[in-house]
Amino acid sequence: MKFVDEFRDPDVIARTADEIRRLADPGRHYRLMEVCGGHTHAIYRFGLKDVLPPNIELIHGPGCPVCVLPMGRIDDGLALAREPTVSFTAFGDMMRVPGAHGSPLEHKAKGLDVRIVYSPTDALKLARANPDRHVMFFAIGFETTAPSTALTLMRAKAEGIGNFSVFCNHVTIIPAIRAILDSPDMRLDGFIGPGHVSTVIGCRPYEWIARDEQKPIVVSGFEPLDLLQAIVMLLRQMKDGRAEVENQYRRVVPWEGNRAALAAMAEVFELRPYFEWRGLGFISQSALKLRDAYAAWDAERVFSVAGVRVTDPKAAQCGEVLKGVLKPAQCKLFGKECTPEHPVGALMVSSEGSCAAYYNYEHRKTAASLRILTPA
Ligand code: SF4
């Protein structure tokens, strides 16, 4: 398949892995964080850990939007779904995320009007087609998905569609990286920068990481060779004593970002003073809310929202895994009480969640090889 096979070529992968081994100082342990959940998924899916030398440790970052959403926000959104005239709409990866009283899918099973949509525009279409219902879109995601929510709200306003609103949970990536760097239990040598978010924000917002924190960061694509090349670029910087922002994903990511998408976001959203992140706590100016001009489409203002706060089950160690302090399999519930079929935490739900990615690729692989070694 053109444009994909080239990034999965086994010979080039082997040569790039050799290059990584040449560049990595055997006397040093490297801790590199891949910020994006899509990268975590790709790392496990393609077994990239297996081609890296053992002194290169990949730490999974907070870039899975479903995983960092606190349970209370899910409960607040689902409380609105109990209003008799409200249709709750969300992306499919939200449907199995557990709230304190069940997931959206479980609410649907109880008869509430909960629907999967593929885009916020689909939710707006539903509102147009069902004038007797109020269609609420549960918006989630980083700067990657925020522009499509913004454009949908602009269209709703232009058309004067009054039976549509957005429950906004959009978050921004830079304050989360700052919180991780400020965390006393975190030691990192560099970052694999998020590919999707950077298509919107570009590379410039990362410059402080290199300048002030002296950490190299390489924005990367999602194919095996993208990620391996990003690691080569990080190791080269460290070998040369450089800390810079580099763009491995130039075929998609413009250095200055997507100006039209940024303009749509600026028209519709403003920063919240603070927002709670699962595992990271409250982070100031880390999330978006609708501007006053869009108050009529803001579910938090159209309805009364309780602002529920729910603590994770005591034994769940999602916070430590989210911060990269623990590996997924080190959580006491991993693979026992918490599995993709019965998730306790959100990291086990989304395909970008590190626990789900680890379970689906590493854990199942290990279980299968154990079965081969110990035939019945
Ligand atoms: S195994 Fe489950 S409970 Fe433990 S960190 Fe992962 S998602 Fe959270």
XYZ file of C-alpha atoms and ligand atoms in Angstrom:
384
model
C 0.000 0.000 0.000
C 1.633 3.212 -1.137
C 2.480 5.704 1.622
C 2.162 3.041 4.347
C 4.413 0.122 3.326
C 7.360 2.510 3.011
C 7.046 3.257 6.725
C 6.897 -0.450 7.657
C 9.756 -1.774 5.524
C 11.467 -4.492 7.641
C 14.960 -3.833 6.168
C 14.778 -0.112 6.876
C 13.390 -0.847 10.350
C 16.346 -3.161 11.045
C 18.824 -0.530 9.811
C 17.144 2.194 11.916
C 17.200 -0.052 14.985
C 20.961 -0.576 14.373
C 21.392 3.181 14.214
C 19.565 3.523 17.568
C 21.881 0.925 19.130
C 24.921 2.802 17.740
C 23.739 6.142 19.105
C 22.601 4.968 22.565
C 25.354 5.222 25.168
C 25.398 1.773 26.873
C 26.346 3.435 30.166
C 23.228 5.579 30.207
C 19.515 4.880 30.780
C 17.209 6.941 28.558
C 13.653 7.793 29.603
C 11.687 9.142 26.627
C 8.023 10.072 26.956
C 5.660 9.617 24.045
C 3.037 12.233 24.879
C 0.330 10.985 22.526
C -1.949 7.997 23.134
C -1.819 7.224 19.398
C 1.932 6.740 19.749
C 1.446 4.439 22.750
C -0.952 2.345 20.687
C 1.489 2.193 17.742
C 4.435 1.282 19.996
C 2.592 -1.766 21.361
C 0.843 -2.652 18.117
C 4.091 -2.824 16.151
C 6.146 -4.269 19.022
C 8.652 -1.422 18.815
C 9.936 -2.030 22.337
C 11.318 -5.340 21.063
C 13.693 -3.624 18.629
C 14.991 -1.057 21.123
C 17.984 -1.653 23.373
C 16.979 -2.237 27.017
C 18.443 1.084 28.181
C 15.824 3.025 26.154
C 12.642 3.198 28.205
C 9.484 4.586 26.671
C 7.217 6.321 29.185
C 3.567 6.652 28.215
C 2.261 10.185 28.544
C -1.130 11.795 29.196
C -2.188 12.224 25.566
C -5.262 9.988 25.587
C -8.213 12.375 26.078
C -10.615 9.677 27.273
C -8.076 8.547 29.889
C -7.498 11.964 31.452
C -11.188 12.830 31.786
C -12.229 12.669 35.450
C -15.109 10.364 36.245
C -17.173 13.247 37.618
C -17.386 14.871 34.175
C -18.812 11.643 32.732
C -21.381 11.534 35.524
C -22.265 15.198 34.945
C -22.784 14.530 31.227
C -24.837 11.413 31.863
C -26.991 13.278 34.388
C -28.098 15.470 31.470
C -28.951 12.340 29.486
C -31.578 11.599 32.158
C -33.504 14.735 31.138
C -36.501 13.321 29.206
C -36.002 15.488 26.119
C -32.197 15.191 25.876
C -30.308 12.969 23.430
C -26.739 12.343 24.662
C -24.283 12.002 21.769
C -20.568 11.197 21.893
C -17.768 9.517 19.968
C -17.693 5.723 20.160
C -14.603 5.573 22.384
C -16.555 7.354 25.153
C -19.291 4.729 25.245
C -17.625 2.206 27.540
C -15.891 4.680 29.843
C -17.155 3.963 33.347
C -18.768 6.725 35.382
C -19.643 6.175 39.042
C -23.098 4.931 37.979
C -22.158 3.143 34.772
C -20.913 3.967 31.298
C -22.878 5.741 28.537
C -23.496 2.316 26.977
C -24.934 0.983 30.243
C -27.185 4.060 30.421
C -28.309 3.301 26.865
C -29.112 -0.265 27.918
C -31.331 1.196 30.651
C -33.335 3.010 27.977
C -31.748 6.477 27.939
C -31.303 8.186 24.574
C -27.533 7.718 24.170
C -26.128 7.689 20.635
C -22.724 7.283 18.990
C -21.789 9.955 16.444
C -18.748 10.093 14.196
C -18.412 13.880 14.351
C -20.046 16.855 16.076
C -21.627 17.681 12.704
C -23.520 14.370 12.913
C -24.895 15.499 16.285
C -25.973 18.794 14.719
C -27.686 16.861 11.907
C -29.600 14.897 14.559
C -30.712 18.177 16.143
C -31.952 19.465 12.775
C -33.847 16.211 12.140
C -35.382 16.049 15.652
C -36.663 19.503 16.576
C -38.613 18.043 19.524
C -35.366 16.731 21.132
C -32.377 18.609 22.589
C -29.202 17.040 21.193
C -26.222 17.423 23.516
C -22.766 16.568 22.158
C -20.278 15.393 24.795
C -17.135 16.971 23.319
C -13.789 15.477 24.215
C -10.247 15.672 22.911
C -7.172 17.829 22.620
C -6.591 20.521 19.997
C -6.981 17.744 17.406
C -10.773 17.549 17.737
C -11.532 20.998 19.196
C -11.607 22.728 15.756
C -14.398 20.455 14.483
C -16.437 21.220 17.621
C -15.770 24.935 17.081
C -16.850 24.815 13.422
C -20.024 22.911 14.350
C -20.910 25.514 16.966
C -20.292 28.300 14.449
C -22.685 26.562 12.064
C -25.307 26.022 14.813
C -25.127 29.737 15.643
C -25.283 30.819 11.994
C -28.355 28.628 11.410
C -29.934 29.552 14.753
C -30.338 25.906 15.801
C -31.577 26.145 19.373
C -31.989 22.462 20.273
C -28.265 21.678 20.165
C -25.557 22.142 22.790
C -22.005 21.049 23.578
C -20.799 19.724 26.931
C -17.216 20.859 26.491
C -14.356 18.728 27.825
C -11.669 19.826 25.374
C -8.220 20.044 26.938
C -4.921 21.500 25.788
C -1.643 19.623 25.643
C 0.964 22.190 26.692
C -0.180 22.652 30.340
C -0.239 18.848 30.757
C 3.391 18.588 29.597
C 4.265 21.416 31.973
C 2.550 19.582 34.866
C 4.520 16.439 34.068
C 7.810 18.308 33.952
C 6.942 19.957 37.300
C 6.155 16.583 38.877
C 8.897 15.760 41.415
C 8.730 11.988 40.781
C 9.319 12.359 37.050
C 12.724 12.198 35.363
C 12.632 12.417 31.597
C 15.366 12.834 28.998
C 13.208 13.886 26.048
C 9.814 13.826 24.388
C 8.314 12.224 21.317
C 5.944 15.083 20.505
C 2.299 14.427 19.603
C 1.591 14.123 15.891
C -2.142 14.787 15.691
C -2.271 17.767 18.071
C 0.697 19.321 16.262
C -1.148 19.321 12.938
C -3.264 22.044 14.579
C -0.919 23.862 16.984
C 2.313 23.348 15.016
C 5.747 23.036 16.657
C 6.313 26.525 18.037
C 4.372 25.964 21.321
C 6.979 23.334 22.333
C 9.959 25.695 22.098
C 9.977 26.424 25.858
C 10.532 22.705 26.564
C 13.842 22.828 24.709
C 14.820 26.356 25.747
C 13.806 26.432 29.441
C 13.836 22.747 30.389
C 16.726 21.712 28.144
C 14.766 18.657 26.952
C 14.802 17.703 23.270
C 11.433 17.081 21.636
C 10.750 15.523 18.234
C 7.219 15.672 16.804
C 6.573 12.266 15.257
C 4.205 10.385 12.968
C 2.529 7.105 13.849
C 4.126 4.492 11.620
C 6.930 2.265 12.981
C 9.622 4.092 11.033
C 8.277 7.479 12.098
C 8.668 6.566 15.743
C 12.069 4.910 15.321
C 13.346 7.869 13.333
C 12.071 10.222 16.071
C 14.096 8.202 18.594
C 17.180 8.469 16.334
C 16.676 12.257 16.177
C 16.323 12.478 19.970
C 19.454 10.395 20.545
C 21.418 12.500 18.043
C 20.418 15.662 19.894
C 21.453 14.177 23.223
C 24.763 12.924 21.782
C 25.495 16.433 20.416
C 24.420 18.103 23.671
C 21.529 19.856 21.907
C 17.961 20.434 23.131
C 15.756 21.519 20.226
C 12.287 21.093 18.786
C 12.477 19.005 15.630
C 9.715 17.931 13.289
C 9.939 14.345 12.046
C 6.320 14.514 10.809
C 6.867 17.303 8.276
C 4.709 15.550 5.683
C 1.681 16.396 7.863
C 2.674 18.930 10.551
C 3.315 22.537 9.490
C 5.711 24.358 11.852
C 3.194 27.186 12.372
C 0.176 24.872 12.704
C -3.174 25.158 10.957
C -4.140 28.840 11.039
C -7.766 28.265 9.952
C -8.319 25.670 12.699
C -6.676 27.909 15.318
C -8.865 30.841 14.209
C -12.056 28.739 14.583
C -10.969 27.681 18.075
C -10.199 31.296 19.040
C -13.634 32.416 17.803
C -15.549 29.858 19.910
C -13.411 28.912 22.934
C -11.567 30.552 25.769
C -9.397 28.983 28.469
C -10.960 27.794 31.704
C -9.109 29.099 34.775
C -8.474 25.484 35.801
C -9.672 21.956 34.977
C -9.303 18.614 36.702
C -7.273 15.941 34.909
C -7.518 12.357 35.992
C -4.222 11.409 37.608
C -2.742 14.866 37.316
C -5.187 16.865 39.471
C -6.221 20.447 38.751
C -4.132 22.161 36.091
C -4.596 25.866 35.476
C -5.578 27.089 32.000
C -5.531 23.555 30.655
C -9.017 23.254 29.156
C -11.450 25.103 26.925
C -14.915 26.473 27.550
C -17.367 28.227 25.256
C -17.173 32.007 25.001
C -20.186 34.077 26.127
C -21.200 34.571 22.486
C -21.904 30.807 22.399
C -23.612 30.574 25.823
C -26.893 29.496 24.180
C -25.127 26.339 22.915
C -23.165 25.636 26.108
C -24.717 22.616 27.884
C -23.153 23.743 31.160
C -25.165 26.967 30.955
C -28.298 25.660 29.233
C -28.712 23.014 31.980
C -27.753 22.984 35.604
C -24.648 20.811 36.029
C -23.837 19.459 39.476
C -20.022 19.499 39.091
C -19.683 16.012 40.576
C -16.266 14.938 41.864
C -15.590 11.202 42.034
C -12.413 9.584 43.273
C -11.121 6.529 41.421
C -11.449 3.119 43.149
C -8.723 2.920 45.794
C -6.808 0.032 44.248
C -6.852 1.574 40.747
C -3.489 3.143 39.955
C -4.545 5.054 36.841
C -2.897 8.257 38.081
C 0.538 6.688 38.468
C 0.231 4.974 35.074
C -0.896 8.237 33.457
C 2.124 10.058 34.822
C 4.411 7.255 33.653
C 5.472 6.423 37.217
C 4.087 2.868 36.904
C 3.860 0.583 33.885
C 0.317 -0.710 33.150
C 1.061 -4.243 34.341
C 2.305 -2.868 37.683
C -1.240 -1.759 38.621
C -2.676 -4.238 41.120
C -5.901 -4.566 39.103
C -4.304 -5.063 35.679
C -5.517 -8.193 33.910
C -7.507 -9.280 36.987
C -10.347 -6.972 38.034
C -9.493 -4.600 35.174
C -9.555 -5.907 31.586
C -10.786 -4.432 28.281
C -13.981 -6.496 28.731
C -14.518 -5.140 32.283
C -12.566 -1.886 32.561
C -12.177 -0.288 35.982
C -10.240 2.724 34.712
C -10.468 4.686 31.473
C -6.929 3.680 30.455
C -8.313 0.214 29.803
C -11.118 1.501 27.548
C -9.732 3.645 24.774
C -7.490 1.974 22.194
C -5.097 4.852 22.963
C -5.102 4.069 26.682
C -1.791 2.593 27.767
C -3.429 -0.209 29.790
C -5.635 -1.313 26.873
C -2.721 -1.106 24.425
C -0.465 -3.089 26.782
C -3.206 -5.657 27.448
C -4.172 -6.130 23.788
C -0.638 -6.532 22.465
C 1.977 -7.291 25.177
C -0.167 -9.149 27.717
C -1.968 -11.314 25.139
C 1.367 -12.036 23.392
C 2.939 -13.139 26.682
C -0.111 -15.238 27.556
C -0.005 -16.894 24.103
C 3.730 -17.682 24.358
C 3.187 -19.150 27.825
C 0.499 -21.402 26.347
C 2.976 -22.542 23.673
C 5.669 -23.231 26.281
C 3.299 -25.107 28.585
C 0.993 -27.119 26.303
C -1.968 -28.768 28.018
S -5.227 -1.567 35.011
Fe -7.211 -0.494 35.133
S -7.276 0.370 37.161
Fe -5.143 -0.162 36.758
S -4.223 1.685 35.917
Fe -4.962 0.515 34.189
S -7.028 1.273 33.789
Fe -6.447 1.992 35.834
